[in-house]
Coordinates of C-alpha atoms and ligand atoms in Angstrom, one line a residue:
Chain A
X1 CA -5.3 -9.8 25.9
X2 CA -4.6 -9.3 29.6
X3 CA -6.4 -6.5 31.5
X4 CA -3.3 -4.4 32.0
X5 CA -2.6 -4.3 28.3
X6 CA -2.3 -0.8 27.0
X7 CA -3.7 -0.3 23.5
X8 CA -0.7 0.5 21.4
X9 CA -0.7 4.0 19.9
X10 CA 1.3 2.8 16.9
X11 CA 0.9 -0.1 14.5
X12 CA 1.9 -3.5 15.6
X13 CA 5.6 -4.4 15.5
X14 CA 6.3 -6.5 12.5
X15 CA 8.7 -9.4 13.0
X16 CA 9.9 -11.1 9.9
X17 CA 11.0 -14.7 9.9
X18 CA 13.2 -15.7 6.9
X19 CA 15.4 -18.7 6.1
X20 CA 15.5 -21.6 3.7
X21 CA 12.6 -24.0 3.3
X22 CA 12.3 -26.6 6.1
X23 CA 14.5 -24.8 8.6
X24 CA 11.5 -24.4 10.9
X25 CA 10.0 -21.0 10.3
X26 CA 6.4 -22.1 10.6
X27 CA 7.3 -24.1 13.7
X28 CA 9.0 -21.1 15.2
X29 CA 5.9 -19.0 14.6
X30 CA 3.8 -21.6 16.4
X31 CA 6.3 -21.7 19.2
X32 CA 6.2 -17.9 19.6
X33 CA 2.4 -17.9 19.5
X34 CA 2.3 -20.7 22.1
X35 CA 4.8 -18.9 24.3
X36 CA 3.4 -15.4 24.0
X37 CA -0.2 -15.4 22.8
X38 CA -1.4 -14.9 26.4
X39 CA 0.8 -11.9 27.0
X40 CA 0.6 -10.0 23.7
X41 CA -1.9 -9.9 20.8
X42 CA -0.4 -11.6 17.8
X43 CA -1.3 -11.8 14.1
X44 CA 0.5 -14.0 11.4
X45 CA 1.1 -13.6 7.7
X46 CA 2.5 -16.5 5.8
X47 CA 4.0 -16.5 2.3
X48 CA 3.6 -20.0 1.1
X49 CA 5.3 -20.7 -2.2
X50 CA 2.8 -23.1 -3.6
X51 CA 0.1 -23.9 -1.1
X52 CA -1.6 -22.3 1.8
X53 CA -0.4 -25.3 3.9
X54 CA 1.7 -23.2 6.3
X55 CA -1.3 -21.0 7.1
X56 CA -3.5 -24.0 7.6
X57 CA -0.9 -25.7 9.8
X58 CA -0.5 -22.7 12.0
X59 CA -4.3 -22.2 12.2
X60 CA -4.7 -25.9 13.1
X61 CA -2.1 -25.7 15.8
X62 CA -4.7 -24.1 18.0
X63 CA -2.2 -21.5 19.3
X64 CA -4.0 -18.5 17.8
X65 CA -7.5 -17.5 16.6
X66 CA -7.4 -19.0 13.1
X67 CA -8.8 -15.7 11.6
X68 CA -5.6 -14.0 12.7
X69 CA -3.5 -16.0 10.2
X70 CA -3.5 -14.7 6.7
X71 CA -1.8 -16.4 3.7
X72 CA -0.3 -14.3 0.9
X73 CA 0.3 -15.7 -2.6
X74 CA 3.6 -14.5 -4.1
X75 CA 3.2 -15.5 -7.7
X76 CA 6.3 -17.6 -7.5
X77 CA 8.3 -14.6 -6.4
X78 CA 8.7 -15.1 -2.6
X79 CA 11.8 -12.9 -2.7
X80 CA 10.0 -10.0 -4.4
X81 CA 7.1 -10.1 -2.0
X82 CA 9.4 -9.4 1.1
X83 CA 11.8 -7.1 -0.6
X84 CA 11.2 -5.2 -3.9
X85 CA 7.4 -5.1 -3.8
X86 CA 6.0 -5.6 -0.3
X87 CA 2.5 -4.5 -1.3
X88 CA 0.7 -7.9 -0.7
X89 CA 2.4 -8.4 2.6
X90 CA 1.9 -4.8 3.8
X91 CA -1.8 -5.0 2.9
X92 CA -2.2 -8.3 4.7
X93 CA -0.6 -6.7 7.8
X94 CA -2.9 -3.7 7.5
X95 CA -5.9 -6.0 7.1
X96 CA -5.1 -8.0 10.2
X97 CA -4.8 -4.8 12.2
X98 CA -8.0 -3.4 10.8
X99 CA -10.0 -6.6 11.5
X100 CA -8.3 -7.8 14.7
X101 CA -6.5 -4.8 16.1
X102 CA -5.0 -3.5 18.2
X103 CA -2.3 -6.1 17.8
X104 CA 1.1 -6.0 19.4
X105 CA 3.1 -8.1 17.0
X106 CA 2.6 -9.4 13.5
X107 CA 4.8 -12.4 12.5
X108 CA 5.6 -12.5 8.8
X109 CA 6.9 -15.8 7.5
X110 CA 8.9 -15.5 4.2
X111 CA 8.3 -18.0 1.5
X112 CA 11.7 -19.5 2.3
X113 CA 13.3 -18.6 -0.9
X114 CA 16.9 -19.2 -0.2
X115 CA 19.9 -18.0 1.8
X116 CA 19.9 -14.6 0.2
X117 CA 16.3 -13.5 0.8
X118 CA 15.8 -11.1 3.7
X119 CA 13.0 -8.6 4.5
X120 CA 12.9 -5.0 3.4
X121 CA 13.0 -2.7 6.4
X122 CA 9.9 -1.1 4.8
X123 CA 7.9 -4.3 5.6
X124 CA 9.3 -5.4 9.0
X125 CA 10.7 -3.7 12.0
X126 CA 12.9 -6.5 13.0
X127 CA 13.8 -9.9 11.6
X128 CA 15.0 -13.4 12.5
X129 CA 17.0 -15.6 10.1
X130 CA 16.7 -19.3 10.5
X131 CA 19.2 -22.0 9.5
X132 CA 19.1 -25.6 10.8
X133 CA 21.6 -28.1 11.9
X134 CA 20.2 -30.6 9.4
X135 CA 21.1 -28.2 6.5
X136 CA 24.8 -28.9 7.3
X137 CA 27.4 -27.6 9.8
X138 CA 29.1 -25.3 7.3
X139 CA 26.1 -23.1 6.5
X140 CA 26.8 -20.7 9.3
X141 CA 30.4 -20.3 8.3
X142 CA 29.5 -19.6 4.6
X143 CA 27.4 -16.7 5.7
X144 CA 25.1 -14.5 3.7
X145 CA 23.1 -11.3 4.5
X146 CA 20.6 -13.0 6.7
X147 CA 23.1 -15.1 8.6
X148 CA 25.4 -12.3 9.1
X149 CA 23.1 -9.3 9.7
X150 CA 19.6 -10.3 10.6
X151 CA 18.6 -8.9 14.0
X152 CA 18.7 -12.5 15.3
X153 CA 20.1 -15.7 13.9
X154 CA 18.5 -18.9 15.0
X155 CA 20.4 -22.2 14.5
X156 CA 17.5 -24.5 14.8
X157 CA 17.0 -28.3 15.5
X158 CA 20.1 -28.6 17.7
X159 CA 18.6 -31.9 18.8
X160 CA 19.4 -33.4 15.4
X161 CA 23.2 -32.7 15.7
X162 CA 24.2 -36.3 16.6
X163 CA 21.9 -37.8 13.9
X164 CA 23.3 -35.8 11.1
X165 CA 26.9 -35.7 12.2
X166 CA 27.0 -32.0 12.9
X167 CA 29.1 -30.5 15.8
X168 CA 26.5 -28.1 17.2
X169 CA 28.9 -26.1 19.5
X170 CA 31.2 -25.6 16.5
X171 CA 28.3 -24.5 14.3
X172 CA 27.2 -22.1 17.0
X173 CA 30.7 -20.7 17.3
X174 CA 30.9 -20.3 13.5
X175 CA 27.6 -18.4 13.6
X176 CA 28.8 -16.1 16.3
X177 CA 32.0 -15.4 14.3
X178 CA 30.0 -14.7 11.1
X179 CA 27.9 -12.2 13.0
X180 CA 30.8 -10.5 14.8
X181 CA 29.0 -10.9 18.1
X182 CA 25.4 -10.3 16.9
X183 CA 22.9 -12.4 18.7
X184 CA 22.5 -16.1 17.9
X185 CA 20.2 -18.6 19.6
X186 CA 20.9 -22.3 19.2
X187 CA 17.3 -23.6 19.4
X188 CA 15.4 -26.8 19.6
X189 CA 11.8 -27.1 20.4
X190 CA 12.8 -29.6 23.1
X191 CA 15.3 -27.2 24.7
X192 CA 13.3 -25.2 27.3
X193 CA 16.2 -22.9 28.1
X194 CA 16.6 -21.9 24.4
X195 CA 12.8 -21.5 24.0
X196 CA 12.8 -19.1 27.0
X197 CA 15.7 -17.2 25.5
X198 CA 13.8 -16.8 22.3
X199 CA 10.7 -15.6 24.2
X200 CA 12.8 -13.1 26.0
X201 CA 14.4 -11.8 22.8
X202 CA 11.0 -11.2 21.2
X203 CA 9.7 -9.4 24.3
X204 CA 12.8 -7.2 24.4
X205 CA 12.4 -6.3 20.8
X206 CA 8.8 -5.4 21.4
X207 CA 9.7 -3.3 24.4
X208 CA 12.3 -1.5 22.3
X209 CA 9.8 -1.0 19.6
X210 CA 7.2 0.6 21.9
X211 CA 9.9 2.9 23.3
X212 CA 10.9 3.9 19.7
X213 CA 14.3 2.4 20.1
X214 CA 14.0 -0.1 17.3
X215 CA 15.3 1.0 14.0
X216 CA 14.5 -1.3 11.1
X217 CA 17.8 -2.5 9.5
X218 CA 18.4 -4.1 6.2
X219 CA 20.6 -7.2 6.4
X220 CA 21.5 -7.3 2.8
X221 CA 22.4 -7.5 0.0
X222 CA 25.6 -5.7 0.7
X223 CA 28.3 -8.0 1.9
X224 CA 31.0 -7.2 4.4
X225 CA 33.8 -5.3 2.6
X226 CA 37.0 -3.3 3.0
X227 CA 37.7 0.1 1.7
X228 CA 41.4 -0.2 1.4
X229 CA 44.3 -2.6 2.3
X230 CA 44.6 -1.1 5.7
X231 CA 41.0 -0.6 6.5
X232 CA 39.0 -2.9 8.7
X233 CA 36.3 -5.1 7.2
X234 CA 32.8 -3.9 7.9
X235 CA 29.2 -4.2 6.7
X236 CA 26.2 -1.9 6.4
X237 CA 22.8 -2.6 7.9
X238 CA 19.7 -0.5 7.9
X239 CA 21.1 2.1 5.6
X240 CA 23.3 3.2 8.4
X241 CA 26.1 4.3 6.0
X242 CA 28.8 6.2 7.9
X243 CA 30.5 7.0 4.6
X244 CA 30.0 7.2 0.9
X245 CA 31.1 4.5 -1.6
Chain B
X1 CA -7.6 16.2 -23.1
X2 CA -10.4 15.7 -25.5
X3 CA -13.3 17.5 -23.7
X4 CA -13.6 21.3 -23.2
X5 CA -12.5 22.5 -19.8
X6 CA -15.1 22.0 -17.1
X7 CA -15.6 23.9 -13.8
X8 CA -14.0 21.7 -11.2
X9 CA -15.7 21.0 -7.9
X10 CA -12.3 19.9 -6.6
X11 CA -8.9 21.0 -7.5
X12 CA -6.8 18.1 -8.9
X13 CA -3.0 18.2 -9.2
X14 CA -3.1 18.1 -12.9
X15 CA 0.4 17.9 -14.5
X16 CA -0.7 17.6 -18.1
X17 CA 2.9 17.9 -19.3
X18 CA 3.6 14.6 -17.5
X19 CA 0.4 12.7 -18.2
X20 CA 2.1 10.4 -20.7
X21 CA 4.9 9.7 -18.3
X22 CA 2.5 9.0 -15.5
X23 CA 0.7 6.5 -17.9
X24 CA 4.0 4.7 -18.4
X25 CA 4.6 4.6 -14.7
X26 CA 1.2 3.0 -14.2
X27 CA 1.8 0.5 -17.0
X28 CA 5.2 -0.5 -15.5
X29 CA 5.2 -4.0 -14.0
X30 CA 7.8 -2.7 -11.5
X31 CA 5.2 -0.4 -10.0
X32 CA 4.8 -1.5 -6.4
X33 CA 1.2 -2.7 -6.4
X34 CA 1.7 -6.4 -6.1
X35 CA 1.5 -7.1 -9.8
X36 CA 3.7 -10.2 -9.4
X37 CA 1.0 -11.9 -7.3
X38 CA -1.6 -12.0 -10.1
X39 CA -2.0 -14.0 -13.3
X40 CA -5.2 -12.5 -14.8
X41 CA -6.8 -15.9 -14.2
X42 CA -4.2 -17.6 -16.4
X43 CA -3.2 -20.0 -13.6
X44 CA -6.7 -21.5 -13.3
X45 CA -7.2 -21.3 -17.1
X46 CA -4.2 -23.5 -17.7
X47 CA -5.3 -25.8 -14.9
X48 CA -8.6 -26.1 -16.7
X49 CA -6.8 -27.2 -19.9
X50 CA -6.5 -23.9 -21.8
X51 CA -3.6 -24.2 -24.2
X52 CA -3.8 -21.1 -26.4
X53 CA -2.4 -18.2 -24.3
X54 CA -2.5 -15.6 -27.1
X55 CA -6.2 -16.6 -27.5
X56 CA -6.7 -16.2 -23.8
X57 CA -5.2 -12.7 -24.0
X58 CA -7.6 -11.9 -26.8
X59 CA -10.5 -13.2 -24.8
X60 CA -9.6 -10.7 -22.0
X61 CA -9.3 -7.8 -24.5
X62 CA -12.7 -8.6 -26.0
X63 CA -14.6 -9.0 -22.7
X64 CA -13.6 -7.9 -19.2
X65 CA -11.0 -5.4 -20.4
X66 CA -13.7 -3.5 -22.3
X67 CA -15.6 -3.1 -19.1
X68 CA -12.5 -2.1 -17.1
X69 CA -11.2 0.4 -19.7
X70 CA -14.7 2.0 -20.0
X71 CA -14.9 2.2 -16.2
X72 CA -11.5 4.0 -16.1
X73 CA -12.5 6.4 -18.8
X74 CA -15.8 7.3 -17.2
X75 CA -14.3 7.5 -13.7
X76 CA -11.8 10.0 -15.0
X77 CA -14.5 12.1 -16.6
X78 CA -16.6 12.0 -13.4
X79 CA -13.6 13.0 -11.3
X80 CA -12.7 15.9 -13.6
X81 CA -16.3 17.1 -13.6
X82 CA -16.7 16.8 -9.8
X83 CA -19.4 14.2 -10.2
X84 CA -19.7 11.3 -7.7
X85 CA -17.9 8.0 -8.6
X86 CA -20.6 5.8 -7.0
X87 CA -22.6 5.4 -10.2
X88 CA -19.4 4.4 -12.0
X89 CA -18.7 1.8 -9.3
X90 CA -22.3 0.5 -9.6
X91 CA -22.0 0.2 -13.3
X92 CA -18.7 -1.7 -13.1
X93 CA -20.2 -4.1 -10.4
X94 CA -23.2 -4.8 -12.5
X95 CA -21.0 -5.6 -15.5
X96 CA -18.6 -7.8 -13.5
X97 CA -20.8 -10.7 -12.3
X98 CA -18.0 -12.9 -11.0
X99 CA -17.4 -12.3 -7.2
X100 CA -13.8 -13.6 -7.7
X101 CA -13.0 -11.1 -10.4
X102 CA -14.6 -8.3 -8.3
X103 CA -12.5 -9.3 -5.3
X104 CA -9.3 -9.4 -7.3
X105 CA -10.0 -6.0 -8.8
X106 CA -10.7 -4.6 -5.4
X107 CA -7.3 -5.8 -4.2
X108 CA -5.7 -4.0 -7.1
X109 CA -7.8 -1.0 -6.3
X110 CA -6.6 -1.0 -2.7
X111 CA -3.0 -1.3 -3.8
X112 CA -3.4 1.6 -6.2
X113 CA -5.1 3.7 -3.4
X114 CA -2.1 2.9 -1.2
X115 CA 0.2 4.1 -3.9
X116 CA -1.8 7.1 -4.9
X117 CA -2.2 8.3 -1.3
X118 CA 1.6 8.7 -1.2
X119 CA 2.0 10.3 -4.6
X120 CA -1.1 12.3 -5.6
X121 CA -4.3 13.7 -4.2
X122 CA -7.3 12.0 -5.6
X123 CA -11.0 12.9 -5.5
X124 CA -12.9 11.1 -2.7
X125 CA -13.4 7.5 -3.8
X126 CA -16.2 5.1 -2.9
X127 CA -15.4 2.2 -0.6
X128 CA -13.7 -0.9 -2.2
X129 CA -13.1 0.6 -5.6
X130 CA -11.8 -1.7 -8.3
X131 CA -8.4 -1.0 -9.9
X132 CA -10.0 0.5 -13.1
X133 CA -11.9 3.1 -11.1
X134 CA -8.8 4.1 -9.2
X135 CA -6.9 4.4 -12.4
X136 CA -9.5 6.7 -13.7
X137 CA -9.2 8.9 -10.6
X138 CA -5.4 8.9 -10.9
X139 CA -5.8 9.9 -14.6
X140 CA -7.9 12.8 -13.6
X141 CA -5.4 13.9 -10.9
X142 CA -2.3 13.6 -13.1
X143 CA -3.4 14.8 -16.6
X144 CA -3.6 11.4 -18.3
X145 CA -6.0 11.6 -21.2
X146 CA -8.9 9.2 -21.8
X147 CA -7.2 7.2 -24.5
X148 CA -4.0 6.8 -22.5
X149 CA -5.8 5.5 -19.4
X150 CA -7.8 3.0 -21.5
X151 CA -4.5 1.9 -23.1
X152 CA -2.9 1.4 -19.6
X153 CA -5.8 -0.8 -18.5
X154 CA -5.6 -3.0 -21.7
X155 CA -1.8 -3.1 -21.7
X156 CA -1.6 -4.1 -18.0
X157 CA -4.2 -6.9 -18.6
X158 CA -2.0 -8.3 -21.4
X159 CA 1.3 -8.0 -19.5
X160 CA -0.2 -9.5 -16.3
X161 CA -1.0 -12.6 -18.3
X162 CA 2.3 -12.7 -20.3
X163 CA 4.5 -12.3 -17.2
X164 CA 2.5 -15.0 -15.4
X165 CA 2.8 -17.2 -18.5
X166 CA 6.6 -17.1 -18.1
X167 CA 6.3 -18.5 -14.6
X168 CA 3.6 -21.1 -15.4
X169 CA 4.6 -22.3 -18.9
X170 CA 8.1 -21.1 -19.3
X171 CA 9.1 -20.8 -22.9
X172 CA 11.2 -18.4 -25.0
X173 CA 10.5 -15.0 -23.4
X174 CA 11.2 -13.4 -26.8
X175 CA 8.2 -15.3 -28.2
X176 CA 6.1 -14.1 -25.3
X177 CA 7.1 -10.5 -26.1
X178 CA 5.8 -11.3 -29.6
X179 CA 2.4 -12.2 -28.0
X180 CA 2.2 -8.7 -26.6
X181 CA 3.0 -7.3 -30.0
X182 CA 0.4 -9.5 -31.6
X183 CA -2.2 -8.1 -29.1
X184 CA -1.6 -4.5 -30.2
X185 CA -4.5 -4.3 -32.7
X186 CA -6.9 -5.7 -30.1
X187 CA -5.5 -3.2 -27.5
X188 CA -6.0 -0.4 -30.1
X189 CA -9.6 -1.5 -30.5
X190 CA -10.1 -1.3 -26.8
X191 CA -8.7 2.2 -26.8
X192 CA -10.9 3.4 -29.7
X193 CA -14.0 1.8 -28.3
X194 CA -13.4 3.3 -24.8
X195 CA -12.0 6.8 -25.2
X196 CA -15.2 8.6 -26.0
X197 CA -17.4 6.9 -23.4
X198 CA -19.0 9.6 -21.1
X199 CA -21.6 8.1 -18.9
X200 CA -21.7 4.9 -16.7
X201 CA -24.5 3.4 -18.7
X202 CA -22.3 3.4 -21.8
X203 CA -19.7 1.1 -20.2
X204 CA -19.6 -2.1 -22.2
X205 CA -21.0 -5.3 -20.7
X206 CA -19.5 -8.3 -22.4
X207 CA -20.1 -11.7 -20.8
X208 CA -17.1 -14.0 -20.3
X209 CA -18.4 -17.1 -18.8
X210 CA -15.2 -19.2 -19.2
X211 CA -13.1 -16.5 -17.7
X212 CA -15.5 -16.1 -14.9
X213 CA -15.6 -19.8 -14.1
X214 CA -11.7 -20.0 -14.1
X215 CA -11.6 -17.1 -11.7
X216 CA -14.2 -18.6 -9.4
X217 CA -12.5 -22.1 -9.5
X218 CA -9.2 -20.5 -8.4
X219 CA -10.7 -19.2 -5.2
X220 CA -11.2 -22.8 -3.9
X221 CA -8.0 -24.4 -4.9
X222 CA -5.4 -25.0 -2.2
X223 CA -2.4 -25.1 -4.5
X224 CA -1.8 -21.8 -6.3
X225 CA 1.1 -19.6 -7.1
X226 CA -0.9 -16.5 -7.8
X227 CA -3.6 -14.7 -5.9
X228 CA -5.8 -14.5 -8.9
Ligands
LIG1 N1 14.1 -32.2 15.2 C1 13.5 -31.0 15.1 N2 12.7 -30.8 14.0 C2 12.1 -29.5 14.0 C3 12.3 -28.5 14.9 N3 11.6 -27.4 14.5 C4 11.0 -27.8 13.4 N4 11.2 -29.0 13.1 C5 10.7 -29.8 11.9 O1 11.2 -29.3 10.7 C6 10.3 -29.5 9.6 C7 10.1 -28.2 8.9 O2 9.5 -27.2 9.7 P1 8.6 -26.0 9.2 O3 8.3 -25.2 10.4 O4 7.5 -26.4 8.4 O5 9.7 -25.3 8.3 P2 9.6 -24.0 7.3 O6 9.5 -24.6 5.9 O7 10.9 -23.2 7.5 O8 8.4 -23.3 7.7 C8 9.0 -30.0 10.3 O9 8.9 -31.4 10.1 C9 9.2 -29.6 11.7 O10 8.5 -30.5 12.6 C10 13.2 -28.8 16.0 O11 13.5 -28.0 16.9 N5 13.7 -30.1 16.0
LIG2 MG1 6.7 -22.6 6.6

């Protein structure tokens, strides 16, 4: 931690990272650690489905004190562990803070269940949803709670576009449209500008969190809907219901 | 409650009229205490070649569950009488020789403390209490009687295994529900053997070397679905 670091008076900001298996969640965590570990104190909780491989890979990357990476087993219920019963993950976060605190940010990697799994706002303060170019150019357009309403959508592995026949600018435009203007970063680990953009987004979220401006929002499961033929389509996030159903 | 009223050193929030409901709440797999992350050592047992899951359930009920149910019952009595819980903890530890089983029970205990700190006010607990001890303290605070809390301990042990079985060896879930039913007599034996235990030295100590070795083996595997 730098000398000018102020010990946070509140618990660490919890940043959830969800998205299908293989889209680059663990890689994103290592990237965030590499980019920010000198500026802020970070802890990591992984939810591997069948191994503790992610935790071991992140520990081995040398971007963080290995003791600050905890693996949580989810009993083949990765979805449950980040949504209906967050106990194991919440306790892992609490343990990281008790043993290594004060921490600024805890990154929680979901088990990568599928396109519908997003974090409960009771577990994380803010969340990123990841899809990747190799998963197909139409994934962004098809949407889903994470794609449409996570706090940030990352379209990862843009470097692979030419190799898998995906029009990256088109996929990015689809993502922006699906999110009605919500933030999207088209990322590749080789794209320094995009990496800097991601770094800035995380720091902005943390600043907002410290100032009490960050309100945890639930991206799902409610889909965008209309209330009547003439009514505009809209979605609800974070329990911010302006009306009753 | 079976015993005569005792002078309480500490005023618990006893709602005896809702004790039975609270017992149902505690026995419900949907209770947010991370039940889905545990298999009652079924995962390592299957890996070690165990085939007979109803027999594995029975093994639990005849061994570690006896210790845990007795611990919950005595912890409840101590909490109601204003006696310290440390001797109960010591008795449980002495009767639970596997470090892996102790560690798992302490995770459940921490999850229950997390839950209880939001819902009830418990007597002061020793550090790192196992789930059984916390259940006893919750029983004291909420009006659950001794037999009911012993039943919760035994039933939860069974259902932890059966629900993990559906993940690890998926078969007809109706048949698995039948395993639970088949375990009822053994659960009833746990209840009748535990309900009248009063002091820590009366907590049963049944050795379960197979179970313990499965639990220990699980801590060193790198491929597992369940925490324990
Ligand atoms: N080409 C390319 N591959 C990437 C990028 N980011 C991650 N990967 C690769 O994608 C694979 C899956 O990444 P991982 O982080 O394990 O995904 P997770 O399952 O979502 O955690 C690995 O082989 C990574 O090296 C990227 O920006 N470009
Ligand atoms: Mg991963």
